[in-house]
Short mmCIF file of C-alpha atoms in Angstrom, two decimals:
data_model
loop_
_atom_site.label_atom_id
_atom_site.label_comp_id
_atom_site.label_asym_id
_atom_site.label_seq_id
_atom_site.Cartn_x
_atom_site.Cartn_y
_atom_site.Cartn_z
CA MET A 1 35.38 25.24 -16.75
CA LYS A 2 31.88 24.44 -17.50
CA SER A 3 30.44 24.43 -13.65
CA ILE A 4 28.33 20.80 -12.80
CA LEU A 5 26.37 19.92 -9.85
CA VAL A 6 25.82 16.00 -8.94
CA ILE A 7 23.05 14.99 -7.14
CA GLY A 8 23.76 12.48 -5.48
CA ALA A 9 26.62 11.19 -3.09
CA GLY A 10 25.65 7.28 -2.95
CA LYS A 11 27.67 4.59 -4.99
CA ILE A 12 27.64 6.11 -7.77
CA GLY A 13 26.77 9.29 -7.74
CA SER A 14 30.69 9.64 -5.70
CA THR A 15 32.36 7.90 -9.06
CA ILE A 16 30.46 9.78 -11.75
CA VAL A 17 32.21 12.36 -9.19
CA ASP A 18 35.26 11.12 -8.58
CA MET A 19 35.63 10.77 -13.04
CA LEU A 20 34.87 14.39 -13.70
CA ASN A 21 36.37 15.82 -11.01
CA ASP A 22 40.18 14.40 -12.23
CA THR A 23 39.84 15.15 -15.60
CA GLY A 24 40.33 19.18 -14.64
CA ASP A 25 38.60 19.77 -16.93
CA TYR A 26 34.90 20.39 -15.21
CA ALA A 27 34.12 22.08 -11.43
CA VAL A 28 31.38 19.75 -9.75
CA THR A 29 30.05 19.73 -6.59
CA VAL A 30 28.16 17.22 -5.16
CA ALA A 31 24.59 17.56 -3.49
CA ASP A 32 22.90 14.69 -0.40
CA ALA A 33 20.82 14.60 2.43
CA SER A 34 23.06 12.64 3.82
CA ALA A 35 26.00 14.61 5.66
CA GLU A 36 28.32 11.04 6.18
CA ALA A 37 27.92 10.14 1.78
CA LEU A 38 28.86 14.20 1.57
CA ALA A 39 31.98 13.73 3.41
CA ALA A 40 32.89 10.60 1.84
CA ALA A 41 32.76 12.52 -1.09
CA GLY A 42 34.06 15.66 -0.23
CA LYS A 43 37.32 15.80 -0.91
CA ASN A 44 39.77 17.22 -2.83
CA GLY A 45 38.54 19.68 -3.75
CA ILE A 46 35.19 18.52 -4.59
CA LYS A 47 32.52 21.03 -3.00
CA THR A 48 29.69 20.22 -1.40
CA VAL A 49 25.45 21.25 -0.05
CA GLN A 50 23.49 19.22 2.08
CA LEU A 51 20.18 19.38 -0.18
CA ASP A 52 16.54 18.59 0.59
CA PHE A 53 15.32 17.20 -2.12
CA ASN A 54 12.11 17.44 -1.61
CA ASP A 55 12.75 20.92 -1.37
CA ALA A 56 11.98 22.01 -4.35
CA VAL A 57 12.78 25.49 -4.13
CA ALA A 58 16.10 24.98 -2.58
CA LEU A 59 16.22 22.44 -4.81
CA GLN A 60 16.39 25.41 -8.01
CA ASN A 61 18.28 26.99 -6.76
CA ALA A 62 21.11 24.90 -5.98
CA LEU A 63 20.99 24.00 -9.75
CA LYS A 64 20.68 27.70 -10.87
CA GLY A 65 24.17 28.69 -12.12
CA HIS A 66 25.63 25.06 -13.27
CA TYR A 67 26.27 23.76 -16.80
CA ALA A 68 24.01 20.87 -16.01
CA VAL A 69 22.83 18.71 -12.68
CA LEU A 70 23.49 15.32 -13.28
CA SER A 71 21.08 13.17 -11.36
CA ALA A 72 22.58 10.06 -9.77
CA ALA A 73 19.11 10.07 -7.41
CA PRO A 74 17.43 7.76 -6.70
CA TYR A 75 13.99 6.98 -9.02
CA HIS A 76 11.50 8.43 -7.09
CA LEU A 77 12.93 11.71 -6.66
CA THR A 78 14.19 12.67 -9.96
CA GLY A 79 11.53 13.87 -11.32
CA HIS A 80 11.83 17.04 -8.59
CA VAL A 81 15.51 16.99 -9.31
CA ALA A 82 14.11 17.63 -13.47
CA GLN A 83 11.31 19.77 -13.10
CA ALA A 84 14.25 22.25 -11.25
CA ALA A 85 16.47 21.60 -13.78
CA ARG A 86 13.62 23.11 -16.11
CA LEU A 87 12.38 26.42 -13.78
CA ALA A 88 16.57 26.46 -13.52
CA ASP A 89 17.31 26.43 -16.92
CA VAL A 90 20.11 24.33 -16.72
CA ASN A 91 20.60 21.27 -18.61
CA TYR A 92 19.74 18.09 -17.68
CA PHE A 93 20.95 14.22 -16.68
CA ASP A 94 19.62 11.74 -15.68
CA LEU A 95 19.93 7.92 -14.76
CA THR A 96 16.36 6.07 -14.23
CA GLU A 97 15.24 2.88 -14.90
CA ASP A 98 11.22 4.41 -14.73
CA VAL A 99 9.47 4.63 -17.33
CA ALA A 100 6.80 6.71 -15.97
CA THR A 101 10.10 9.24 -14.83
CA THR A 102 11.05 9.51 -18.32
CA ARG A 103 7.90 9.75 -20.00
CA MET A 104 7.63 12.72 -17.13
CA VAL A 105 11.23 14.07 -18.45
CA LYS A 106 10.00 14.38 -21.69
CA GLU A 107 7.26 15.64 -21.60
CA LEU A 108 9.17 18.79 -19.07
CA SER A 109 11.59 19.25 -22.05
CA GLU A 110 8.75 19.80 -24.60
CA GLY A 111 9.96 23.99 -25.41
CA ALA A 112 13.16 24.73 -23.08
CA THR A 113 16.34 26.40 -24.47
CA THR A 114 18.99 23.46 -22.39
CA ALA A 115 18.98 19.78 -23.22
CA PHE A 116 17.23 17.14 -21.02
CA ILE A 117 19.53 13.50 -21.92
CA PRO A 118 17.96 10.88 -19.44
CA GLN A 119 18.68 7.22 -19.07
CA CYS A 120 22.76 7.43 -19.76
CA GLY A 121 23.53 5.67 -17.65
CA LEU A 122 24.06 1.26 -18.37
CA ALA A 123 20.05 -0.07 -18.84
CA PRO A 124 18.34 2.20 -20.24
CA GLY A 125 21.40 3.65 -21.42
CA PHE A 126 25.27 2.38 -24.23
CA ILE A 127 22.67 -1.10 -24.69
CA SER A 128 20.84 1.30 -26.67
CA ILE A 129 23.65 2.73 -28.05
CA VAL A 130 24.50 -0.49 -29.27
CA ALA A 131 21.31 -1.88 -30.36
CA HIS A 132 20.49 0.99 -32.73
CA ASP A 133 24.21 0.58 -33.97
CA ILE A 134 24.02 -2.75 -35.19
CA ALA A 135 19.95 -2.54 -36.58
CA SER A 136 21.05 0.33 -38.23
CA ARG A 137 23.92 -1.83 -40.79
CA PHE A 138 20.76 -4.18 -41.81
CA ASP A 139 17.96 -3.49 -45.12
CA LYS A 140 15.25 -4.76 -42.31
CA LEU A 141 14.70 -6.08 -39.65
CA ASP A 142 12.63 -8.02 -38.63
CA THR A 143 13.68 -8.87 -34.61
CA VAL A 144 16.27 -6.93 -31.59
CA ARG A 145 16.82 -8.44 -28.39
CA LEU A 146 19.14 -7.13 -25.77
CA ARG A 147 20.54 -8.69 -22.91
CA VAL A 148 22.58 -7.05 -20.30
CA GLY A 149 23.62 -8.26 -16.22
CA ALA A 150 25.50 -7.05 -13.16
CA LEU A 151 26.31 -10.05 -11.63
CA PRO A 152 28.48 -10.79 -9.03
CA GLN A 153 31.55 -12.97 -10.12
CA TYR A 154 31.72 -15.38 -7.42
CA PRO A 155 27.33 -16.54 -6.67
CA SER A 156 27.54 -17.99 -3.24
CA ASN A 157 24.32 -18.08 -2.25
CA ALA A 158 20.68 -18.91 -3.12
CA LEU A 159 19.94 -15.97 -5.47
CA SER A 160 23.02 -16.33 -6.60
CA TYR A 161 23.02 -12.24 -6.37
CA ASN A 162 24.40 -9.95 -4.73
CA LEU A 163 23.60 -6.51 -3.91
CA THR A 164 25.77 -3.74 -6.54
CA TRP A 165 23.67 -0.88 -6.84
CA SER A 166 20.37 0.21 -6.36
CA THR A 167 17.86 -1.61 -4.31
CA ASP A 168 15.36 0.50 -4.93
CA GLY A 169 16.11 0.30 -8.77
CA VAL A 170 16.23 -3.16 -8.51
CA ILE A 171 13.74 -3.75 -6.98
CA ASN A 172 10.54 -1.47 -9.29
CA GLU A 173 12.77 -3.22 -12.33
CA TYR A 174 11.47 -6.43 -11.68
CA ILE A 175 7.61 -5.30 -10.39
CA GLU A 176 6.69 -2.17 -12.22
CA ARG A 177 5.52 -3.22 -16.53
CA CYS A 178 8.25 -3.67 -19.35
CA GLU A 179 8.00 -1.72 -23.23
CA ALA A 180 8.78 -4.41 -26.54
CA VAL A 181 7.37 -4.60 -29.47
CA VAL A 182 6.16 -7.90 -30.72
CA ASP A 183 4.63 -7.95 -34.42
CA GLY A 184 5.17 -5.03 -34.80
CA LYS A 185 3.46 -3.45 -32.42
CA LEU A 186 4.67 -1.28 -29.10
CA ARG A 187 3.05 -3.54 -26.35
CA GLU A 188 4.08 -3.52 -22.29
CA VAL A 189 4.11 -6.98 -20.28
CA PRO A 190 4.77 -8.17 -17.24
CA ALA A 191 7.79 -8.05 -15.64
CA MET A 192 10.11 -11.88 -14.00
CA GLU A 193 8.48 -13.55 -17.52
CA GLU A 194 9.48 -14.50 -20.81
CA LEU A 195 12.70 -17.10 -18.77
CA GLU A 196 15.31 -18.39 -21.98
CA GLU A 197 18.78 -19.61 -21.03
CA PHE A 198 21.09 -19.52 -22.22
CA SER A 199 24.86 -19.74 -22.34
CA LEU A 200 28.44 -17.06 -22.75
CA ASP A 201 31.73 -18.41 -22.34
CA GLY A 202 30.75 -22.15 -20.70
CA THR A 203 28.29 -20.25 -18.09
CA ARG A 204 25.42 -20.53 -17.64
CA TYR A 205 22.90 -17.23 -17.53
CA GLU A 206 19.18 -16.76 -17.34
CA ALA A 207 17.33 -13.88 -18.60
CA PHE A 208 13.67 -12.35 -17.71
CA ASN A 209 11.56 -9.32 -18.74
CA THR A 210 12.64 -6.16 -16.69
CA SER A 211 11.57 -3.14 -17.30
CA GLY A 212 12.89 0.67 -18.23
CA GLY A 213 15.98 -1.07 -20.03
CA LEU A 214 15.13 -0.63 -23.57
CA GLY A 215 14.96 3.06 -23.36
CA THR A 216 13.42 5.13 -25.99
CA LEU A 217 14.15 1.95 -28.44
CA CYS A 218 10.89 1.23 -28.56
CA GLU A 219 9.73 4.75 -29.49
CA THR A 220 12.54 4.77 -32.25
CA LEU A 221 12.43 1.59 -33.98
CA GLU A 222 8.30 0.93 -33.41
CA GLY A 223 7.59 0.79 -37.17
CA LYS A 224 10.40 -0.78 -37.69
CA VAL A 225 11.23 -4.04 -35.79
CA ARG A 226 8.99 -7.13 -35.37
CA ASN A 227 10.26 -8.10 -32.74
CA LEU A 228 12.19 -6.38 -29.39
CA ASN A 229 12.93 -6.59 -25.78
CA TYR A 230 15.54 -6.68 -23.11
CA LYS A 231 16.08 -8.53 -20.47
CA THR A 232 18.16 -8.83 -17.53
CA ILE A 233 20.31 -11.47 -16.88
CA ARG A 234 21.13 -13.12 -13.89
CA TYR A 235 22.43 -17.11 -12.69
CA PRO A 236 19.88 -20.27 -12.80
CA GLY A 237 17.73 -20.25 -10.50
CA HIS A 238 17.07 -16.74 -9.81
CA CYS A 239 13.95 -15.93 -11.99
CA ALA A 240 12.31 -18.76 -9.21
CA LEU A 241 13.56 -17.53 -5.92
CA MET A 242 12.67 -13.67 -6.67
CA ARG A 243 8.84 -14.40 -8.15
CA VAL A 244 8.65 -16.46 -3.78
CA LEU A 245 9.05 -13.58 -2.71
CA LEU A 246 6.97 -10.76 -4.65
CA ASN A 247 4.47 -12.99 -5.52
CA ASP A 248 3.88 -15.68 -3.54
CA LEU A 249 5.08 -13.21 -0.26
CA GLY A 250 3.25 -10.21 -1.94
CA LEU A 251 6.73 -8.49 -1.69
CA ARG A 252 5.23 -6.08 -5.39
CA ASN A 253 3.28 -4.70 -2.96
CA ARG A 254 5.43 -4.03 0.47
CA ARG A 255 8.67 -3.10 -1.11
CA GLU A 256 9.77 -0.62 1.97
CA VAL A 257 9.83 -4.28 3.95
CA LEU A 258 11.62 -6.34 0.01
CA LYS A 259 13.81 -3.98 0.61
CA ASP A 260 15.24 -3.91 4.31
CA ILE A 261 14.92 -8.27 3.27
CA LEU A 262 17.42 -7.69 0.60
CA GLU A 263 19.74 -5.10 2.97
CA ASN A 264 19.69 -6.89 5.84
CA ALA A 265 20.48 -10.59 3.67
CA VAL A 266 22.75 -10.39 0.65
CA PRO A 267 25.61 -9.03 0.92
CA ALA A 268 27.01 -6.79 -2.19
CA THR A 269 30.70 -7.19 -3.32
CA MET A 270 33.20 -5.68 -4.86
CA GLN A 271 33.93 -8.20 -7.54
CA ASP A 272 31.09 -8.17 -9.72
CA MET A 273 31.06 -8.08 -13.89
CA VAL A 274 28.44 -6.33 -16.07
CA ILE A 275 27.54 -8.63 -19.74
CA VAL A 276 25.92 -6.80 -22.29
CA PHE A 277 24.44 -8.96 -24.95
CA VAL A 278 23.18 -7.42 -28.54
CA THR A 279 21.63 -9.77 -31.16
CA VAL A 280 20.15 -8.12 -34.46
CA THR A 281 18.12 -10.63 -37.12
CA GLY A 282 17.56 -8.88 -40.54
CA GLU A 283 17.60 -8.89 -43.73
CA ARG A 284 21.21 -7.06 -45.38
CA ASP A 285 21.68 -7.30 -48.64
CA GLY A 286 19.01 -9.98 -49.86
CA ARG A 287 20.04 -12.31 -47.00
CA TYR A 288 18.94 -13.13 -43.91
CA VAL A 289 21.78 -12.37 -41.23
CA GLN A 290 21.77 -12.44 -37.40
CA GLU A 291 24.94 -9.68 -35.27
CA THR A 292 26.16 -10.29 -32.30
CA TYR A 293 27.63 -7.55 -29.72
CA ALA A 294 29.30 -9.20 -26.45
CA ARG A 295 31.07 -7.38 -24.02
CA SER A 296 32.00 -8.77 -20.58
CA ILE A 297 33.41 -5.53 -17.97
CA TYR A 298 35.17 -5.75 -14.62
CA GLY A 299 35.45 -2.67 -12.09
CA GLN A 300 38.93 -0.25 -12.24
CA LYS A 301 40.16 1.76 -10.16
CA VAL A 302 38.71 5.98 -10.60
CA ALA A 303 40.31 8.77 -8.89
CA GLY A 304 42.91 6.19 -6.96
CA THR A 305 39.45 3.97 -5.63
CA GLN A 306 38.64 0.63 -6.78
CA ARG A 307 34.81 0.45 -8.12
CA THR A 308 32.71 -1.78 -9.01
CA ALA A 309 31.87 -2.88 -13.18
CA ILE A 310 28.27 -0.79 -12.72
CA GLN A 311 29.89 1.50 -11.53
CA VAL A 312 32.07 2.73 -13.44
CA THR A 313 29.59 1.63 -16.66
CA THR A 314 27.22 3.67 -15.53
CA ALA A 315 28.88 6.62 -14.38
CA ALA A 316 30.84 6.21 -17.62
CA GLY A 317 27.43 6.38 -19.72
CA ILE A 318 26.21 9.86 -18.20
CA CYS A 319 30.04 10.85 -17.45
CA ALA A 320 30.10 10.52 -21.89
CA MET A 321 26.58 12.12 -22.85
CA LEU A 322 27.51 15.09 -20.51
CA ASP A 323 31.34 14.72 -22.46
CA LEU A 324 29.58 14.85 -25.73
CA LEU A 325 27.47 17.93 -25.17
CA ALA A 326 29.96 19.67 -24.10
CA GLU A 327 31.90 19.18 -26.76
CA GLY A 328 28.52 19.98 -28.90
CA LYS A 329 27.76 16.21 -30.74
CA LEU A 330 24.58 16.41 -28.73
CA PRO A 331 21.16 18.82 -29.77
CA LYS A 332 21.90 21.39 -27.33
CA GLU A 333 17.94 21.98 -26.94
CA GLY A 334 15.09 19.62 -25.84
CA PHE A 335 14.83 16.06 -24.99
CA VAL A 336 17.75 14.16 -26.14
CA ARG A 337 17.03 10.29 -27.12
CA GLN A 338 20.26 7.86 -26.75
CA GLU A 339 20.25 6.30 -29.74
CA GLU A 340 21.39 9.00 -31.35
CA ILE A 341 24.76 8.46 -31.07
CA GLY A 342 26.68 6.72 -32.69
CA LEU A 343 28.45 4.02 -30.81
CA ASP A 344 31.96 4.93 -33.11
CA ALA A 345 31.05 8.40 -31.42
CA PHE A 346 30.51 6.92 -27.77
CA LEU A 347 33.43 4.51 -27.69
CA ALA A 348 36.11 7.29 -28.67
CA ASN A 349 34.79 9.83 -25.76
CA ARG A 350 37.58 9.54 -23.14
CA PHE A 351 33.94 7.65 -19.96
CA GLY A 352 33.02 5.74 -23.13
CA ARG A 353 36.07 4.36 -23.58
CA VAL A 354 36.21 2.04 -20.69
CA TYR A 355 33.19 0.29 -22.87
CA ALA A 356 35.72 -0.73 -25.38
CA GLY A 357 38.57 -2.39 -22.40
CA VAL A 358 40.27 0.76 -21.63
CA ARG A 359 41.03 1.40 -18.19
CA LEU A 360 40.87 5.28 -17.21
CA ASP A 361 44.05 4.87 -15.09
CA GLN A 362 45.58 3.40 -17.86
CA ALA A 363 47.50 1.07 -16.10
CA SER A 364 47.08 -2.81 -15.64
CA GLU A 365 44.97 -5.91 -17.77
CA PRO A 366 41.91 -3.88 -19.78
CA ALA A 367 38.54 -3.74 -17.79
CA VAL A 368 36.90 -5.75 -20.61
CA LYS A 369 36.43 -8.94 -22.40
CA ASP A 370 34.99 -10.66 -25.30
CA ILE A 371 32.69 -13.49 -24.78
CA ARG A 372 31.47 -16.60 -26.72
CA LEU A 373 27.22 -17.56 -26.92
CA ASP A 374 27.53 -21.03 -26.60
CA ALA A 375 23.67 -21.35 -27.02
CA VAL A 376 20.13 -20.62 -25.52
CA ALA A 377 17.08 -22.61 -25.01
#
């Protein structure tokens, strides 16, 4: 039985812990600075460690002897975990959408005898696997568009938004520069720009640039595609109001103030959904064609506890990659990109099948629905 250390006992970390522990195939330990969070996560024989992630020595010691460390820590602490993993010779996985952190992880992985597999969640993560799989079926690529949204099923405030995951992560992706391929060249474009609208199953949505969702796909497809971009999906009007907060009120320079406002004014919800929407155009067999992947995913129970769609999809991604490494289906050392795993192999995994509509408990209604593109503006 492989020993796994999960860093972070929050919304996503606790879901990862429950997913892995419920299989009986992994000996799971969870570490967090919060005794309260550990008390909630540490059940059913799960070991807990109270740990200051800023203490490099303590962090490295905590990692020693484990097969892998899975970081569900806030993005600004992820680099500390990666450094400790390199020093402790432990396989490393994370969920970060932060571009700078991923670049650091790639540098750390050079010459490593263990695997460094960042960006294992939804976006970055699964979305890159889907896009690369579709793109591989084209003779010549023109445009690859990736769109993902974690949305409330029943929006009821002016932002048409509820908190379902890391507030720090949302703010970071709304502020930092975004990678894209524009006219065949790798570029950085501003977040919250290039607003578009479209309709899926009769519901209107908007999408705009956000940082980090492409993972390493820009590097992988640079020189092979004319245009490649990633945008976050929201309900109409969200982008305009967030621009007021970030730009007009200057809160992009006061992240802690913005975080406090959002966490005290925008309610959380368990009734969310995740939309995954990928469109690829290009040449195939001498014809200019388009192929689209569109799914909506809903929450479900994990080890008897109801989890949101964003918790389930994010946790399933990193757990699937852990399984695939343990099964010898991924490189055993160095930097590993999400798109190195095929979509079929990912969906065949016991965790990855969540994205195919299979519930982990094998009961009740499917947690995925195919959706129809109505129009794009």
